């Protein structure tokens, strides 16, 4: 049986539906990211699970207990806020001890637990510092330790890394995942950063306009997006609009080009418009005319962006078909690719790509 | 350290003189007794007056009551507005400045007309005075507390505490009050100073408060009034220092966090 169950949860603010009939479950120890743009309803759902918002409809069940109408004080959930929300008048140790004191845990046990948690987040040396004496990353570690101290049933994190620098963010996300796996605590993690969600999660719920667009593992979300929104929100995606030439032969027309695809949607017929979804990193430089499993295009390079380990290329397809984005290894130029604005390059991509009916 | 310009010094000196000169002049005048009298005669006459101590006790009690009313009414109201109904904040701000708009005579007449009889303890004149002081101190108390609440993330801190199982009492005494301590003190100081010098309301309600006593003394004894002004000045600073000392040793203990 699932440890955390979210059943048909709905929440409306005035005329705006913030969360619309969301349902999913989480197993014990599972890390689930709620991913979506601002205003997509992910934080509202987290707040409903925490008990800070009441749903208009639906149920929240934790370990078989319906907590939908239970006040937050009694839910035993640990919450980490984007703004850290550390008590400014208390030291790091007293912040961590707060939840234990409210539960009237004996003082010697509080001291031991505080030491254990501060050591877990690597801050045992800074127990007596006040929040204003700690860096942003350290404050967020204290907030994590504070949330974990009373052994919560579920850990809820509301964009905990978004106020931090990029390097600290990457380090801390690894640490959060390590601690979560060490403790085996069921976790809901709100983020708008797709890289964060892909790197940390067991499963991802992609939110859009209050709805769960797709629920799946990071690989499923990235490789097999089920909607145009997910395809473009999670990672970059080339969406090429084509016309079906022959459904039975699997051929489509892109500008003057005829391309082959392995699978067309069931509901399209010859002459219908479809979209090919191709990740930039799935497009390869160069062309082997003997390889019949690859589609070939010629692209005029418009822009080359240095991205460190990779090069981002923006180009225009020769013979019509629109713009194309490529993500190629940094040493592509060394291997004779001649990637510079105005250059014409051959590119190929597999026939095994996602094809969907084009939106009108 | 950044050096101050000549202009800044000049403004500072002029401002200092503006405040210090009248005080020094008043003190000097209070020591100018007639022949055969010791220079401190005005002070002994004031301090030996039973009326002085009576009015001081009354004003101190009223100032304390106004501070307590402010703390009991304004802190929870402002906190609740920040937490639950932020859209009401402009209205609460509007209400808080009403005492500036309503003249004391109107306030007193309103209170007397409404509460003169039939409201039990509320109809007592002393309760009316206390209530009136609670109302006139509202803008000072609210503005100070508003500044304090504005500087802390009320909602997130409250939710963080709620999520950890804290009761509302614990949240108020361990999270909210310690974090707005400076603002509470500021509001309390302003209220205290205001009530200690208040004249209009108390005289209309027929009370011989410190402000009324000062005015009456000024009408009969010139040096006495000057001495009283200096005594009042010292007393207000003395009580403000006591309040600061008490709050430093109490709220932090309640919070138990430092």
PDB file of C-alpha atoms in Angstrom, chain A residues 75-174:
ATOM      1  CA  UNK A  75       0.306  16.053  10.971  1.00  0.00           C
ATOM      2  CA  UNK A  76       3.954  15.418  11.900  1.00  0.00           C
ATOM      3  CA  UNK A  77       5.374  16.603   8.610  1.00  0.00           C
ATOM      4  CA  UNK A  78       8.679  18.407   8.181  1.00  0.00           C
ATOM      5  CA  UNK A  79       8.653  21.446   5.931  1.00  0.00           C
ATOM      6  CA  UNK A  80      11.585  23.324   4.426  1.00  0.00           C
ATOM      7  CA  UNK A  81      10.779  26.751   2.995  1.00  0.00           C
ATOM      8  CA  UNK A  82      12.307  28.670   0.118  1.00  0.00           C
ATOM      9  CA  UNK A  83      13.027  31.570   2.491  1.00  0.00           C
ATOM     10  CA  UNK A  84      14.548  29.156   5.086  1.00  0.00           C
ATOM     11  CA  UNK A  85      12.136  30.568   7.732  1.00  0.00           C
ATOM     12  CA  UNK A  86      14.649  30.056  10.527  1.00  0.00           C
ATOM     13  CA  UNK A  87      13.707  31.762  13.788  1.00  0.00           C
ATOM     14  CA  UNK A  88      16.055  34.790  13.863  1.00  0.00           C
ATOM     15  CA  UNK A  89      16.068  34.951  17.670  1.00  0.00           C
ATOM     16  CA  UNK A  90      17.330  31.383  18.071  1.00  0.00           C
ATOM     17  CA  UNK A  91      20.697  29.739  17.440  1.00  0.00           C
ATOM     18  CA  UNK A  92      21.042  26.937  14.907  1.00  0.00           C
ATOM     19  CA  UNK A  93      20.825  24.402  17.751  1.00  0.00           C
ATOM     20  CA  UNK A  94      17.691  26.003  19.208  1.00  0.00           C
ATOM     21  CA  UNK A  95      16.081  26.122  15.774  1.00  0.00           C
ATOM     22  CA  UNK A  96      16.688  22.387  15.381  1.00  0.00           C
ATOM     23  CA  UNK A  97      15.464  21.748  18.926  1.00  0.00           C
ATOM     24  CA  UNK A  98      12.236  23.742  18.451  1.00  0.00           C
ATOM     25  CA  UNK A  99      10.103  20.873  17.151  1.00  0.00           C
ATOM     26  CA  UNK A 100      11.392  18.551  19.855  1.00  0.00           C
ATOM     27  CA  UNK A 101      10.570  21.068  22.604  1.00  0.00           C
ATOM     28  CA  UNK A 102       7.003  21.415  21.320  1.00  0.00           C
ATOM     29  CA  UNK A 103       6.722  17.648  21.667  1.00  0.00           C
ATOM     30  CA  UNK A 104       8.093  17.859  25.215  1.00  0.00           C
ATOM     31  CA  UNK A 105      11.009  15.513  24.509  1.00  0.00           C
ATOM     32  CA  UNK A 106      13.358  15.241  27.548  1.00  0.00           C
ATOM     33  CA  UNK A 107      16.211  17.713  27.432  1.00  0.00           C
ATOM     34  CA  UNK A 108      19.052  15.168  27.233  1.00  0.00           C
ATOM     35  CA  UNK A 109      17.378  13.500  24.248  1.00  0.00           C
ATOM     36  CA  UNK A 110      16.931  16.908  22.599  1.00  0.00           C
ATOM     37  CA  UNK A 111      20.642  17.673  22.979  1.00  0.00           C
ATOM     38  CA  UNK A 112      21.612  14.307  21.486  1.00  0.00           C
ATOM     39  CA  UNK A 113      19.175  14.623  18.580  1.00  0.00           C
ATOM     40  CA  UNK A 114      20.289  18.190  17.802  1.00  0.00           C
ATOM     41  CA  UNK A 115      23.929  17.073  17.720  1.00  0.00           C
ATOM     42  CA  UNK A 116      23.022  14.133  15.477  1.00  0.00           C
ATOM     43  CA  UNK A 117      21.077  16.284  13.016  1.00  0.00           C
ATOM     44  CA  UNK A 118      23.625  19.107  12.885  1.00  0.00           C
ATOM     45  CA  UNK A 119      26.314  16.506  12.270  1.00  0.00           C
ATOM     46  CA  UNK A 120      24.190  14.969   9.494  1.00  0.00           C
ATOM     47  CA  UNK A 121      24.056  18.328   7.708  1.00  0.00           C
ATOM     48  CA  UNK A 122      27.710  19.095   8.524  1.00  0.00           C
ATOM     49  CA  UNK A 123      27.093  22.028  10.870  1.00  0.00           C
ATOM     50  CA  UNK A 124      27.981  20.686  14.300  1.00  0.00           C
ATOM     51  CA  UNK A 125      30.650  23.396  14.626  1.00  0.00           C
ATOM     52  CA  UNK A 126      28.093  26.155  14.070  1.00  0.00           C
ATOM     53  CA  UNK A 127      25.439  25.088  16.563  1.00  0.00           C
ATOM     54  CA  UNK A 128      25.685  28.360  18.500  1.00  0.00           C
ATOM     55  CA  UNK A 129      25.471  30.675  15.512  1.00  0.00           C
ATOM     56  CA  UNK A 130      22.374  32.750  14.852  1.00  0.00           C
ATOM     57  CA  UNK A 131      20.793  32.585  11.374  1.00  0.00           C
ATOM     58  CA  UNK A 132      22.223  35.978  10.383  1.00  0.00           C
ATOM     59  CA  UNK A 133      25.704  34.611  11.129  1.00  0.00           C
ATOM     60  CA  UNK A 134      25.271  31.749   8.630  1.00  0.00           C
ATOM     61  CA  UNK A 135      25.486  31.722   4.826  1.00  0.00           C
ATOM     62  CA  UNK A 136      22.402  30.958   2.720  1.00  0.00           C
ATOM     63  CA  UNK A 137      23.496  27.361   2.169  1.00  0.00           C
ATOM     64  CA  UNK A 138      24.173  26.863   5.875  1.00  0.00           C
ATOM     65  CA  UNK A 139      20.814  28.360   6.796  1.00  0.00           C
ATOM     66  CA  UNK A 140      19.081  25.945   4.465  1.00  0.00           C
ATOM     67  CA  UNK A 141      20.971  23.022   6.028  1.00  0.00           C
ATOM     68  CA  UNK A 142      19.806  24.137   9.459  1.00  0.00           C
ATOM     69  CA  UNK A 143      16.253  24.383   8.083  1.00  0.00           C
ATOM     70  CA  UNK A 144      16.575  20.826   6.774  1.00  0.00           C
ATOM     71  CA  UNK A 145      17.913  19.586  10.122  1.00  0.00           C
ATOM     72  CA  UNK A 146      15.074  21.390  11.910  1.00  0.00           C
ATOM     73  CA  UNK A 147      12.478  19.783   9.654  1.00  0.00           C
ATOM     74  CA  UNK A 148      13.988  16.319  10.164  1.00  0.00           C
ATOM     75  CA  UNK A 149      14.566  16.556  13.930  1.00  0.00           C
ATOM     76  CA  UNK A 150      11.104  15.382  15.099  1.00  0.00           C
ATOM     77  CA  UNK A 151      11.209  12.341  12.761  1.00  0.00           C
ATOM     78  CA  UNK A 152       8.426  13.553  10.451  1.00  0.00           C
ATOM     79  CA  UNK A 153       6.326  11.080   8.490  1.00  0.00           C
ATOM     80  CA  UNK A 154       6.783  13.080   5.275  1.00  0.00           C
ATOM     81  CA  UNK A 155       9.397  15.673   4.328  1.00  0.00           C
ATOM     82  CA  UNK A 156       8.108  18.604   2.277  1.00  0.00           C
ATOM     83  CA  UNK A 157      10.535  20.951   0.530  1.00  0.00           C
ATOM     84  CA  UNK A 158       9.284  24.110  -1.174  1.00  0.00           C
ATOM     85  CA  UNK A 159      11.918  25.258  -3.687  1.00  0.00           C
ATOM     86  CA  UNK A 160      14.597  25.037  -0.987  1.00  0.00           C
ATOM     87  CA  UNK A 161      17.513  25.792  -3.306  1.00  0.00           C
ATOM     88  CA  UNK A 162      16.147  28.556  -5.492  1.00  0.00           C
ATOM     89  CA  UNK A 163      17.649  31.386  -3.406  1.00  0.00           C
ATOM     90  CA  UNK A 164      21.170  29.908  -3.516  1.00  0.00           C
ATOM     91  CA  UNK A 165      24.112  30.283  -5.885  1.00  0.00           C
ATOM     92  CA  UNK A 166      24.471  27.730  -8.685  1.00  0.00           C
ATOM     93  CA  UNK A 167      27.435  25.852  -7.186  1.00  0.00           C
ATOM     94  CA  UNK A 168      25.942  25.655  -3.687  1.00  0.00           C
ATOM     95  CA  UNK A 169      22.671  24.561  -5.256  1.00  0.00           C
ATOM     96  CA  UNK A 170      24.298  21.620  -7.026  1.00  0.00           C
ATOM     97  CA  UNK A 171      26.213  20.545  -3.888  1.00  0.00           C
ATOM     98  CA  UNK A 172      23.218  20.892  -1.616  1.00  0.00           C
ATOM     99  CA  UNK A 173      20.857  18.990  -3.881  1.00  0.00           C
ATOM    100  CA  UNK A 174      23.231  16.023  -3.754  1.00  0.00           C
TER     101      UNK A 174
END
